[in-house]
Amino acid sequence: MNNPLLTNELLPRFDHVRTEHMESAIDQILSDNRMQIQNLASQPDPTWDTLAQPMQGLEDRLNNAWSVISHLNGVMNSDELRTVYKNCLEKLTEYSTELSQNTELCNAYKKLADRDDFSGLDEAQQKAINNTLRDFHLGGVDLPPEQKTRYADLKRELAELSNRFSDNVLDATQHWQRHITDASELAGLPETALAGAAQAAKQRDLEGYLITLDFPSFYPVMTYCDNRALRRDVYEAFVTRASDMGPDAGTWDNTPVMAEILKRRHALAQLLGFKHYAERSLATKMARSEDEVLGFLNELAKKSKPIAEQDMADLQAFARETHGVEELEAWDIGYYSEKLSQQRYDISPEALRPWFPVDRVVPGLFAVVERLFGVQIEAQPEVETWHPDVTAYCIKRDDETVAWFYFDLFARQGKRGGAWMADCRVRWRDMRGHLQLPVAFLTCNFTPPVDGKPSLLTHDEVTTLFHEFGHGLHHMLTQVEVAEVSGINGVAWDAVELPSQFLENWCWDPASLALIAQHHETGEPLPEDMLNKLLAAKNFQSGMQMVRQLEFSLFDFRLHAEFEDTAPTNPLDMHRQVRDEIAVVKAPAFNRFPNSFSHIFAGGYAAGYYSYKWAEVLAADAFSLFEERGIFDPETGKAFLHNILERGGSQEPMELFKAFRGREPRVDALLRHTGITPQAA
């Protein structure tokens, strides 16, 4: 039987993937690629068809194998898979660095770009070649030999350190648990959370209830549990994960890992001629300078902090006057915020859950997308997957399949926390004219069905699902046939959140909610009074939420921009400094948030977490056009599809945005949508 990692089938064969095949598959591909790259680079007169197109094929074959390994490592983690992943990561990092520093290959691309007929290539082809030449420079191709070696060492060490950071967070998250046999200790928890805790205990052959740090368990405790001591314990365990503090102090401590990551990032940036890693990060983003990013974040903070301070003052007054709590601690914020929200709006996330069963929300999401973009989405139950919870779907346009995706929606042991979209396969057309269709992995960590009852989502979780599907649409609905700029490939990182945050808006409109919300027992739509309360509560504590995200963004960017060799920045000190300047919630001394901030230490957001807010401006302004014309206006939906989703990274994001909106983005819509206005202040 052919190794499933090496086949060119429409979809990967997860039913036959085995860890013993994975590393040998990667070894075979890397060996083949190296041999063919040597021949491609040495040709005297390279063209698109003789250089760029074959290179796409080599990289795509590698991506199709690696995407399966990388994904399974995140959703079906095991000791065997970790070993394979780590070994392959080392080899891929070495290969990637070797490729980016291949002077002969770089010169071949320069010859291609200098050809008289270069302007005859289409827009996507030209953009792909220009990006490739940029990336050669950022990969160290211009460095002298000894500095190339240093660069390669730094890249290899950074890959290993980031992987270690991620493993430490996963191990720390999944190790801690609290076994409870007396239900009174969990007073206040909703039935859904109690059922989930009981099921978690049962799965481990325990009586009673089990509280873990997985979000579906952690969040209800922090929001509803009357037991303040338990809230404190769970909070402490969560914010001290992978650190020198807390119940597992020192066991999976990421403190030295962070220090080594920052030191190597700074050295890598300076090797390439940048002042610091933040400047290196901006080389591939929309934002043009350090001052522009900091000015953007600080201006938002200036507008938001007065609102946040009022939010906090209201919460403190409420806790004091109604519950006699003189001083709010960090583990009290979610609990009393929920009670204040209920008092003001007479609604809670738990009260809304019955109207958001997964088996209604998912078809509702599909109905929204189908109306907006003229596609059809169909389940493919015959497709083999890696877990019984996972379902495969195809997207069709005019009865022709254009993409595939997998939904893996529920939390489980061995699965990394959070929610994300990853590409499995990218759309591109090979030299024989064969069109490979895009395939996406869409992953969440919702509470699974319990005792035959469906999984019921909070409205926040519904929003998360829409967010990730927005990323998926960007990847899947592209019409670009050049792999390097197809879908999300080649899109500036601070624009990549535009489609995801844009799609969240359909979680708040009455017309789209009618497609999403339906009571899981009665089939009734969301009652009008509950809908009105949900909409009224939309901007509850929006100031506090805004400054929290700005805190993360400023911490990340300043951490990388202010790093110095002579006096390396301590992430904890930088985090405290930023918190003191912007936060309105006081954090305890044991808080070690940076130690589990995987976005920047194990993900792609280093010196780029600001991208969430940057893209949120784009998303809010884009949605404002639908507000003007109707949220299901077919022409506006078609314009967003053609100018944003279909174009991928084939053109600069500002030009694509202007083509859709008719002008450059404005911040007004974001401030209006979030209630951050002078009137609110």
PDB file of C-alpha atoms in Angstrom, residues 286 421 467 470-471 474 487-501 605 611-612 614-615 618 653:
ATOM      1  CA  MET A 286       0.852  46.124   6.430  1.00  0.00           C
ATOM      2  CA  MET A 421      -7.663  27.048  11.257  1.00  0.00           C
ATOM      3  CA  HIS A 467     -14.207  33.484  13.475  1.00  0.00           C
ATOM      4  CA  GLY A 470     -13.824  33.099   8.337  1.00  0.00           C
ATOM      5  CA  HIS A 471     -10.170  32.046   8.215  1.00  0.00           C
ATOM      6  CA  HIS A 474     -10.118  32.877   3.111  1.00  0.00           C
ATOM      7  CA  GLY A 487      -5.694  31.566   0.130  1.00  0.00           C
ATOM      8  CA  ILE A 488      -3.989  32.882   3.255  1.00  0.00           C
ATOM      9  CA  ASN A 489      -0.513  32.328   1.777  1.00  0.00           C
ATOM     10  CA  GLY A 490       1.337  35.571   1.202  1.00  0.00           C
ATOM     11  CA  VAL A 491      -1.255  37.646   3.085  1.00  0.00           C
ATOM     12  CA  ALA A 492       0.309  40.220   5.410  1.00  0.00           C
ATOM     13  CA  TRP A 493      -0.046  38.897   8.963  1.00  0.00           C
ATOM     14  CA  ASP A 494      -1.794  42.026  10.225  1.00  0.00           C
ATOM     15  CA  ALA A 495      -4.447  41.611   7.513  1.00  0.00           C
ATOM     16  CA  VAL A 496      -4.981  37.870   7.865  1.00  0.00           C
ATOM     17  CA  GLU A 497      -7.569  38.340  10.641  1.00  0.00           C
ATOM     18  CA  LEU A 498      -9.812  40.477   8.415  1.00  0.00           C
ATOM     19  CA  PRO A 499     -12.099  37.678   7.089  1.00  0.00           C
ATOM     20  CA  SER A 500     -12.314  35.956  10.486  1.00  0.00           C
ATOM     21  CA  GLN A 501     -13.281  39.034  12.476  1.00  0.00           C
ATOM     22  CA  TYR A 605       2.283  36.248  16.363  1.00  0.00           C
ATOM     23  CA  SER A 611      -2.620  42.283  14.208  1.00  0.00           C
ATOM     24  CA  TYR A 612      -5.886  41.333  15.914  1.00  0.00           C
ATOM     25  CA  TRP A 614      -5.283  46.197  13.317  1.00  0.00           C
ATOM     26  CA  ALA A 615      -7.411  43.752  11.346  1.00  0.00           C
ATOM     27  CA  LEU A 618     -10.503  46.566   8.662  1.00  0.00           C
ATOM     28  CA  PRO A 653      -4.103  44.001   1.374  1.00  0.00           C
TER      29      PRO A 653
END
